């Protein structure tokens, strides 16, 4: 199967913490630490309770996880009708197949695992051999299993509860029914073992909690909560007789078992049903989870015995509506969700995530009433814009809300909602139906522009929140404004509306400069400030690229089959990435005007943004709480981007999981396109053209400091030469005789061996000089080998070679003439230009006096000077021609 995308591959998903599947807690005795396992769709996370830091992320399942359970060593998960066992929190070690329906209950039971599917088929598996030990069937009409638990100290016994309200005690070793409990007239939702032997707590669908003695079949006490069915139960084991219960309303109740009354309550602990709840062993801590994508740790240290929130991990409880990279480092992602919250997610580590709060008309009243009963909650954010320039001085985020003309400011530095509410007085009167549709912030961070459904466009100062003017008299457009943008220099403002017009205004004077009419109504605009390219999506599912300098349409892209939801430019403005409700993501190449990549996703993309560092693409999707990161493969592998044909059918690309993708990425191609996609290893030619000046591939350190070698050696010379200690032989030489006397005659011989003859007059010709002499007979054919020798020589060696050409040190005038002919040949071939200049400069520095004293050397130097002047003149002409062409392309109106 061909690769779905040649550019992007799934990296990881952000913002997931938990879902409706109850959590599981395991205690690691060696680490002396409790670990929490939560489900996040097709994978599960493992956190430590001390800091709620993520420890591991499991491998992805083929389908969503329906339930999970843990024992001392393994984590068991059920995905549809397949049960798997994971070791070390990520690796599958066992797989159990045999259920016909989806498994919804799991219970580790010593060396065995109990699983129950939706048809109430109960199977007991041997964990190691993966074989079925026992199988039991129940009729859903009379006994539909809802809970399976093992009572403490009951050997080989399992308690099974039903939707009909009855319970049965089974011996799983013999497969016999031991006892049937008649129940309490309501469906059983949860059963939990109490600290006391033989006692279990039974939670019912009518809100009752029954503490029942299994041995005597007697009810010890009953409690009732008024918040709907009981969803979870747990007991404190740190010396306090307290039972905790969760409800579908998100409230938690604490019950005093000695006084048989409600001790305290934690209202609005979660935004949805509390499905997971566990009190940690011998600690005043409780861990809870819910479908609101929150994992919380509570500590019981209140005067009334109640609990308070100690630490938490939260994400969006409703699907995100807008995402955008914040800052130039590409490490922070701003996200606004349908839960009216604005959050920041980090691509580096989860500990850098932060919540900017929930939008509220009155923050003070919201704190008093609580988030769940907040009547001041504002509608979700539909669009926002941010800048980092002045974020430490004042609010730097501007957001508009669904159905409101009022625009809010947010402060990223303080992680809170801002102090300004931007609303023009005109909307308090006749035009109550006006809604803020789009916003943008200037690159300086001082101004914000708001476009309204009434056609008005207003400018506000973000520091003071004061209105600074409006575009148009009385309106900028006659229809709903769909997009606003400001260029990078605050000189030009662009507005686009449903009246098919894109208007260009002076930013300061608010004067209309130009109006560009398009073929269809505008849906959205995105401006790339550095390149002055404006992408305009239209209601006919096409995209037009407008050059704001010339104010003309320069490109037009068509191919989407539904409404375009968002667009993003690459940092170099070479690519435009678009997403549509047809569940496709397309990448367009602007220079060629062709489609170069296209892939399908499971759910349509609602918003996307490309990292300023070009390494990640971030997307959000319909009815999905996650924020998905896609890695750009062109940064670390060669990708051949051939234009795709117009009839290209995209393939489905797997969504990223919550774990980082580490496997190798291989780009697959169709067999018929394999020959066209083969890219051989590129090898640079020695010279592209004889008319061009070609430089060598040597590093600058090999030739740039040739003229300064003496200074470098003098600077690096040690202050004192190293002193070598005088070595004495193991046997000291002595003179034969009766008296002990050292023999110093050998030392005197070594001293007398030093000669006073000048070695320079007897020095033979150097190897480099020999090559020059050989070239006198062979001509220019051997100059190439001579250049190769110099390229392989160090700077100090080159200095020694050129010094050896002097007649005083073994060289000759003929060698010097031949060297100048060699440099002349290099300049005429236009190769290794910088090496020729460096070698010639060092040669003239060393032998300038010798050249001036010989007529033949002066004549050859004159010829070389003419070639040198001609070479530099040719190079200067090419520079001038290139600069002229660049200046023309920058200034000409095409």
mmCIF file with all atom_site columns, N, CA, C and O in Angstrom, residues 710-747:
data_model
loop_
_atom_site.group_PDB
_atom_site.id
_atom_site.type_symbol
_atom_site.label_atom_id
_atom_site.label_alt_id
_atom_site.label_comp_id
_atom_site.label_asym_id
_atom_site.label_entity_id
_atom_site.label_seq_id
_atom_site.pdbx_PDB_ins_code
_atom_site.Cartn_x
_atom_site.Cartn_y
_atom_site.Cartn_z
_atom_site.occupancy
_atom_site.B_iso_or_equiv
_atom_site.pdbx_formal_charge
_atom_site.auth_seq_id
_atom_site.auth_comp_id
_atom_site.auth_asym_id
_atom_site.auth_atom_id
_atom_site.pdbx_PDB_model_num
ATOM 1   N N  . UNK A 1 710 ? 53.236 33.408 10.363 1.00 0.00 ? 710 UNK A N  1
ATOM 2   C CA . UNK A 1 710 ? 54.308 33.832 11.269 1.00 0.00 ? 710 UNK A CA 1
ATOM 3   C C  . UNK A 1 710 ? 53.737 34.447 12.541 1.00 0.00 ? 710 UNK A C  1
ATOM 4   O O  . UNK A 1 710 ? 54.225 34.196 13.649 1.00 0.00 ? 710 UNK A O  1
ATOM 5   N N  . UNK A 1 711 ? 52.674 35.239 12.397 1.00 0.00 ? 711 UNK A N  1
ATOM 6   C CA . UNK A 1 711 ? 52.051 35.852 13.575 1.00 0.00 ? 711 UNK A CA 1
ATOM 7   C C  . UNK A 1 711 ? 51.433 34.773 14.464 1.00 0.00 ? 711 UNK A C  1
ATOM 8   O O  . UNK A 1 711 ? 51.549 34.819 15.692 1.00 0.00 ? 711 UNK A O  1
ATOM 9   N N  . UNK A 1 712 ? 50.795 33.794 13.845 1.00 0.00 ? 712 UNK A N  1
ATOM 10  C CA . UNK A 1 712 ? 50.168 32.726 14.627 1.00 0.00 ? 712 UNK A CA 1
ATOM 11  C C  . UNK A 1 712 ? 51.213 31.904 15.360 1.00 0.00 ? 712 UNK A C  1
ATOM 12  O O  . UNK A 1 712 ? 51.061 31.568 16.543 1.00 0.00 ? 712 UNK A O  1
ATOM 13  N N  . UNK A 1 713 ? 52.323 31.583 14.658 1.00 0.00 ? 713 UNK A N  1
ATOM 14  C CA . UNK A 1 713 ? 53.368 30.807 15.320 1.00 0.00 ? 713 UNK A CA 1
ATOM 15  C C  . UNK A 1 713 ? 54.009 31.584 16.455 1.00 0.00 ? 713 UNK A C  1
ATOM 16  O O  . UNK A 1 713 ? 54.329 31.025 17.513 1.00 0.00 ? 713 UNK A O  1
ATOM 17  N N  . UNK A 1 714 ? 54.189 32.889 16.267 1.00 0.00 ? 714 UNK A N  1
ATOM 18  C CA . UNK A 1 714 ? 54.768 33.708 17.317 1.00 0.00 ? 714 UNK A CA 1
ATOM 19  C C  . UNK A 1 714 ? 53.841 33.803 18.523 1.00 0.00 ? 714 UNK A C  1
ATOM 20  O O  . UNK A 1 714 ? 54.284 33.792 19.671 1.00 0.00 ? 714 UNK A O  1
ATOM 21  N N  . UNK A 1 715 ? 52.535 33.894 18.240 1.00 0.00 ? 715 UNK A N  1
ATOM 22  C CA . UNK A 1 715 ? 51.569 33.972 19.342 1.00 0.00 ? 715 UNK A CA 1
ATOM 23  C C  . UNK A 1 715 ? 51.489 32.665 20.119 1.00 0.00 ? 715 UNK A C  1
ATOM 24  O O  . UNK A 1 715 ? 51.301 32.661 21.334 1.00 0.00 ? 715 UNK A O  1
ATOM 25  N N  . UNK A 1 716 ? 51.626 31.547 19.418 1.00 0.00 ? 716 UNK A N  1
ATOM 26  C CA . UNK A 1 716 ? 51.514 30.241 20.069 1.00 0.00 ? 716 UNK A CA 1
ATOM 27  C C  . UNK A 1 716 ? 52.837 29.717 20.606 1.00 0.00 ? 716 UNK A C  1
ATOM 28  O O  . UNK A 1 716 ? 52.877 28.621 21.168 1.00 0.00 ? 716 UNK A O  1
ATOM 29  N N  . UNK A 1 717 ? 53.922 30.482 20.410 1.00 0.00 ? 717 UNK A N  1
ATOM 30  C CA . UNK A 1 717 ? 55.223 30.030 20.871 1.00 0.00 ? 717 UNK A CA 1
ATOM 31  C C  . UNK A 1 717 ? 55.283 30.065 22.393 1.00 0.00 ? 717 UNK A C  1
ATOM 32  O O  . UNK A 1 717 ? 54.891 31.051 23.018 1.00 0.00 ? 717 UNK A O  1
ATOM 33  N N  . UNK A 1 718 ? 55.748 29.011 23.052 1.00 0.00 ? 718 UNK A N  1
ATOM 34  C CA . UNK A 1 718 ? 55.833 29.036 24.529 1.00 0.00 ? 718 UNK A CA 1
ATOM 35  C C  . UNK A 1 718 ? 56.856 30.057 25.019 1.00 0.00 ? 718 UNK A C  1
ATOM 36  O O  . UNK A 1 718 ? 57.831 30.373 24.315 1.00 0.00 ? 718 UNK A O  1
ATOM 37  N N  . UNK A 1 719 ? 56.631 30.549 26.228 1.00 0.00 ? 719 UNK A N  1
ATOM 38  C CA . UNK A 1 719 ? 57.529 31.559 26.784 1.00 0.00 ? 719 UNK A CA 1
ATOM 39  C C  . UNK A 1 719 ? 58.908 30.972 27.063 1.00 0.00 ? 719 UNK A C  1
ATOM 40  O O  . UNK A 1 719 ? 59.930 31.610 26.853 1.00 0.00 ? 719 UNK A O  1
ATOM 41  N N  . UNK A 1 720 ? 58.954 29.748 27.565 1.00 0.00 ? 720 UNK A N  1
ATOM 42  C CA . UNK A 1 720 ? 60.219 29.096 27.844 1.00 0.00 ? 720 UNK A CA 1
ATOM 43  C C  . UNK A 1 720 ? 60.220 27.740 27.154 1.00 0.00 ? 720 UNK A C  1
ATOM 44  O O  . UNK A 1 720 ? 59.232 27.011 27.223 1.00 0.00 ? 720 UNK A O  1
ATOM 45  N N  . UNK A 1 721 ? 61.307 27.409 26.486 1.00 0.00 ? 721 UNK A N  1
ATOM 46  C CA . UNK A 1 721 ? 61.353 26.079 25.847 1.00 0.00 ? 721 UNK A CA 1
ATOM 47  C C  . UNK A 1 721 ? 61.383 24.992 26.920 1.00 0.00 ? 721 UNK A C  1
ATOM 48  O O  . UNK A 1 721 ? 61.924 25.185 28.011 1.00 0.00 ? 721 UNK A O  1
ATOM 49  N N  . UNK A 1 722 ? 60.777 23.867 26.636 1.00 0.00 ? 722 UNK A N  1
ATOM 50  C CA . UNK A 1 722 ? 60.785 22.779 27.629 1.00 0.00 ? 722 UNK A CA 1
ATOM 51  C C  . UNK A 1 722 ? 62.206 22.277 27.874 1.00 0.00 ? 722 UNK A C  1
ATOM 52  O O  . UNK A 1 722 ? 62.999 22.133 26.936 1.00 0.00 ? 722 UNK A O  1
ATOM 53  N N  . UNK A 1 723 ? 62.531 22.075 29.141 1.00 0.00 ? 723 UNK A N  1
ATOM 54  C CA . UNK A 1 723 ? 63.854 21.609 29.532 1.00 0.00 ? 723 UNK A CA 1
ATOM 55  C C  . UNK A 1 723 ? 63.849 20.084 29.619 1.00 0.00 ? 723 UNK A C  1
ATOM 56  O O  . UNK A 1 723 ? 63.065 19.507 30.366 1.00 0.00 ? 723 UNK A O  1
ATOM 57  N N  . UNK A 1 724 ? 64.727 19.475 28.834 1.00 0.00 ? 724 UNK A N  1
ATOM 58  C CA . UNK A 1 724 ? 64.837 18.016 28.839 1.00 0.00 ? 724 UNK A CA 1
ATOM 59  C C  . UNK A 1 724 ? 65.871 17.626 29.881 1.00 0.00 ? 724 UNK A C  1
ATOM 60  O O  . UNK A 1 724 ? 67.022 18.099 29.832 1.00 0.00 ? 724 UNK A O  1
ATOM 61  N N  . UNK A 1 725 ? 65.531 16.821 30.839 1.00 0.00 ? 725 UNK A N  1
ATOM 62  C CA . UNK A 1 725 ? 66.532 16.416 31.847 1.00 0.00 ? 725 UNK A CA 1
ATOM 63  C C  . UNK A 1 725 ? 67.643 15.587 31.216 1.00 0.00 ? 725 UNK A C  1
ATOM 64  O O  . UNK A 1 725 ? 67.410 14.826 30.282 1.00 0.00 ? 725 UNK A O  1
ATOM 65  N N  . UNK A 1 726 ? 68.838 15.806 31.740 1.00 0.00 ? 726 UNK A N  1
ATOM 66  C CA . UNK A 1 726 ? 69.993 15.082 31.220 1.00 0.00 ? 726 UNK A CA 1
ATOM 67  C C  . UNK A 1 726 ? 69.877 13.621 31.604 1.00 0.00 ? 726 UNK A C  1
ATOM 68  O O  . UNK A 1 726 ? 69.720 13.277 32.778 1.00 0.00 ? 726 UNK A O  1
ATOM 69  N N  . UNK A 1 727 ? 69.944 12.775 30.574 1.00 0.00 ? 727 UNK A N  1
ATOM 70  C CA . UNK A 1 727 ? 69.780 11.342 30.825 1.00 0.00 ? 727 UNK A CA 1
ATOM 71  C C  . UNK A 1 727 ? 71.139 10.707 31.060 1.00 0.00 ? 727 UNK A C  1
ATOM 72  O O  . UNK A 1 727 ? 72.117 11.014 30.368 1.00 0.00 ? 727 UNK A O  1
ATOM 73  N N  . UNK A 1 728 ? 71.195 9.878  32.041 1.00 0.00 ? 728 UNK A N  1
ATOM 74  C CA . UNK A 1 728 ? 72.429 9.162  32.356 1.00 0.00 ? 728 UNK A CA 1
ATOM 75  C C  . UNK A 1 728 ? 72.258 7.699  31.998 1.00 0.00 ? 728 UNK A C  1
ATOM 76  O O  . UNK A 1 728 ? 71.186 7.128  32.237 1.00 0.00 ? 728 UNK A O  1
ATOM 77  N N  . UNK A 1 729 ? 73.263 7.052  31.420 1.00 0.00 ? 729 UNK A N  1
ATOM 78  C CA . UNK A 1 729 ? 73.142 5.632  31.097 1.00 0.00 ? 729 UNK A CA 1
ATOM 79  C C  . UNK A 1 729 ? 73.064 4.791  32.359 1.00 0.00 ? 729 UNK A C  1
ATOM 80  O O  . UNK A 1 729 ? 73.447 5.220  33.445 1.00 0.00 ? 729 UNK A O  1
ATOM 81  N N  . UNK A 1 730 ? 72.510 3.622  32.175 1.00 0.00 ? 730 UNK A N  1
ATOM 82  C CA . UNK A 1 730 ? 72.373 2.750  33.345 1.00 0.00 ? 730 UNK A CA 1
ATOM 83  C C  . UNK A 1 730 ? 73.771 2.362  33.892 1.00 0.00 ? 730 UNK A C  1
ATOM 84  O O  . UNK A 1 730 ? 73.987 2.352  35.104 1.00 0.00 ? 730 UNK A O  1
ATOM 85  N N  . UNK A 1 731 ? 74.733 2.079  32.947 1.00 0.00 ? 731 UNK A N  1
ATOM 86  C CA . UNK A 1 731 ? 76.105 1.806  33.361 1.00 0.00 ? 731 UNK A CA 1
ATOM 87  C C  . UNK A 1 731 ? 76.953 3.009  32.995 1.00 0.00 ? 731 UNK A C  1
ATOM 88  O O  . UNK A 1 731 ? 77.121 3.323  31.819 1.00 0.00 ? 731 UNK A O  1
ATOM 89  N N  . UNK A 1 732 ? 77.449 3.727  33.992 1.00 0.00 ? 732 UNK A N  1
ATOM 90  C CA . UNK A 1 732 ? 78.246 4.909  33.739 1.00 0.00 ? 732 UNK A CA 1
ATOM 91  C C  . UNK A 1 732 ? 79.613 4.499  33.195 1.00 0.00 ? 732 UNK A C  1
ATOM 92  O O  . UNK A 1 732 ? 80.306 3.628  33.768 1.00 0.00 ? 732 UNK A O  1
ATOM 93  N N  . UNK A 1 733 ? 80.036 5.104  32.053 1.00 0.00 ? 733 UNK A N  1
ATOM 94  C CA . UNK A 1 733 ? 81.354 4.737  31.503 1.00 0.00 ? 733 UNK A CA 1
ATOM 95  C C  . UNK A 1 733 ? 82.487 5.259  32.396 1.00 0.00 ? 733 UNK A C  1
ATOM 96  O O  . UNK A 1 733 ? 82.456 6.414  32.839 1.00 0.00 ? 733 UNK A O  1
ATOM 97  N N  . UNK A 1 734 ? 83.482 4.448  32.669 1.00 0.00 ? 734 UNK A N  1
ATOM 98  C CA . UNK A 1 734 ? 84.621 4.809  33.538 1.00 0.00 ? 734 UNK A CA 1
ATOM 99  C C  . UNK A 1 734 ? 85.929 4.471  32.826 1.00 0.00 ? 734 UNK A C  1
ATOM 100 O O  . UNK A 1 734 ? 85.973 3.667  31.884 1.00 0.00 ? 734 UNK A O  1
ATOM 101 N N  . UNK A 1 735 ? 86.992 5.130  33.302 1.00 0.00 ? 735 UNK A N  1
ATOM 102 C CA . UNK A 1 735 ? 88.335 4.894  32.762 1.00 0.00 ? 735 UNK A CA 1
ATOM 103 C C  . UNK A 1 735 ? 88.984 3.746  33.540 1.00 0.00 ? 735 UNK A C  1
ATOM 104 O O  . UNK A 1 735 ? 88.946 3.736  34.779 1.00 0.00 ? 735 UNK A O  1
ATOM 105 N N  . UNK A 1 736 ? 89.543 2.758  32.832 1.00 0.00 ? 736 UNK A N  1
ATOM 106 C CA . UNK A 1 736 ? 90.178 1.650  33.574 1.00 0.00 ? 736 UNK A CA 1
ATOM 107 C C  . UNK A 1 736 ? 91.324 2.151  34.454 1.00 0.00 ? 736 UNK A C  1
ATOM 108 O O  . UNK A 1 736 ? 92.105 3.011  34.050 1.00 0.00 ? 736 UNK A O  1
ATOM 109 N N  . UNK A 1 737 ? 91.395 1.657  35.642 1.00 0.00 ? 737 UNK A N  1
ATOM 110 C CA . UNK A 1 737 ? 92.456 2.052  36.562 1.00 0.00 ? 737 UNK A CA 1
ATOM 111 C C  . UNK A 1 737 ? 92.047 1.796  37.979 1.00 0.00 ? 737 UNK A C  1
ATOM 112 O O  . UNK A 1 737 ? 90.950 1.285  38.272 1.00 0.00 ? 737 UNK A O  1
ATOM 113 N N  . UNK A 1 738 ? 92.939 2.142  38.889 1.00 0.00 ? 738 UNK A N  1
ATOM 114 C CA . UNK A 1 738 ? 92.647 1.911  40.297 1.00 0.00 ? 738 UNK A CA 1
ATOM 115 C C  . UNK A 1 738 ? 91.705 2.962  40.854 1.00 0.00 ? 738 UNK A C  1
ATOM 116 O O  . UNK A 1 738 ? 91.001 2.723  41.824 1.00 0.00 ? 738 UNK A O  1
ATOM 117 N N  . UNK A 1 739 ? 91.745 4.148  40.313 1.00 0.00 ? 739 UNK A N  1
ATOM 118 C CA . UNK A 1 739 ? 90.885 5.226  40.804 1.00 0.00 ? 739 UNK A CA 1
ATOM 119 C C  . UNK A 1 739 ? 89.607 5.317  39.958 1.00 0.00 ? 739 UNK A C  1
ATOM 120 O O  . UNK A 1 739 ? 89.652 5.120  38.741 1.00 0.00 ? 739 UNK A O  1
ATOM 121 N N  . UNK A 1 740 ? 88.504 5.657  40.652 1.00 0.00 ? 740 UNK A N  1
ATOM 122 C CA . UNK A 1 740 ? 87.206 5.802  39.953 1.00 0.00 ? 740 UNK A CA 1
ATOM 123 C C  . UNK A 1 740 ? 87.188 7.130  39.215 1.00 0.00 ? 740 UNK A C  1
ATOM 124 O O  . UNK A 1 740 ? 87.312 8.190  39.808 1.00 0.00 ? 740 UNK A O  1
ATOM 125 N N  . UNK A 1 741 ? 87.021 7.072  37.844 1.00 0.00 ? 741 UNK A N  1
ATOM 126 C CA . UNK A 1 741 ? 87.009 8.277  37.028 1.00 0.00 ? 741 UNK A CA 1
ATOM 127 C C  . UNK A 1 741 ? 86.104 8.047  35.830 1.00 0.00 ? 741 UNK A C  1
ATOM 128 O O  . UNK A 1 741 ? 86.200 7.011  35.161 1.00 0.00 ? 741 UNK A O  1
ATOM 129 N N  . UNK A 1 742 ? 85.173 9.016  35.567 1.00 0.00 ? 742 UNK A N  1
ATOM 130 C CA . UNK A 1 742 ? 84.222 8.892  34.462 1.00 0.00 ? 742 UNK A CA 1
ATOM 131 C C  . UNK A 1 742 ? 84.902 9.156  33.139 1.00 0.00 ? 742 UNK A C  1
ATOM 132 O O  . UNK A 1 742 ? 85.813 9.993  33.051 1.00 0.00 ? 742 UNK A O  1
ATOM 133 N N  . UNK A 1 743 ? 84.439 8.465  32.080 1.00 0.00 ? 743 UNK A N  1
ATOM 134 C CA . UNK A 1 743 ? 84.983 8.619  30.739 1.00 0.00 ? 743 UNK A CA 1
ATOM 135 C C  . UNK A 1 743 ? 84.166 9.681  30.009 1.00 0.00 ? 743 UNK A C  1
ATOM 136 O O  . UNK A 1 743 ? 83.005 9.453  29.639 1.00 0.00 ? 743 UNK A O  1
ATOM 137 N N  . UNK A 1 744 ? 84.729 10.856 29.797 1.00 0.00 ? 744 UNK A N  1
ATOM 138 C CA . UNK A 1 744 ? 84.042 11.963 29.127 1.00 0.00 ? 744 UNK A CA 1
ATOM 139 C C  . UNK A 1 744 ? 84.486 12.123 27.694 1.00 0.00 ? 744 UNK A C  1
ATOM 140 O O  . UNK A 1 744 ? 84.134 13.115 27.046 1.00 0.00 ? 744 UNK A O  1
ATOM 141 N N  . UNK A 1 745 ? 85.236 11.212 27.145 1.00 0.00 ? 745 UNK A N  1
ATOM 142 C CA . UNK A 1 745 ? 85.744 11.348 25.781 1.00 0.00 ? 745 UNK A CA 1
ATOM 143 C C  . UNK A 1 745 ? 84.623 11.249 24.763 1.00 0.00 ? 745 UNK A C  1
ATOM 144 O O  . UNK A 1 745 ? 84.597 11.959 23.767 1.00 0.00 ? 745 UNK A O  1
ATOM 145 N N  . UNK A 1 746 ? 83.649 10.361 25.012 1.00 0.00 ? 746 UNK A N  1
ATOM 146 C CA . UNK A 1 746 ? 82.531 10.198 24.069 1.00 0.00 ? 746 UNK A CA 1
ATOM 147 C C  . UNK A 1 746 ? 81.702 11.469 23.971 1.00 0.00 ? 746 UNK A C  1
ATOM 148 O O  . UNK A 1 746 ? 81.244 11.865 22.896 1.00 0.00 ? 746 UNK A O  1
ATOM 149 N N  . UNK A 1 747 ? 81.486 12.145 25.114 1.00 0.00 ? 747 UNK A N  1
ATOM 150 C CA . UNK A 1 747 ? 80.720 13.394 25.107 1.00 0.00 ? 747 UNK A CA 1
ATOM 151 C C  . UNK A 1 747 ? 81.435 14.469 24.313 1.00 0.00 ? 747 UNK A C  1
ATOM 152 O O  . UNK A 1 747 ? 80.817 15.229 23.577 1.00 0.00 ? 747 UNK A O  1
#
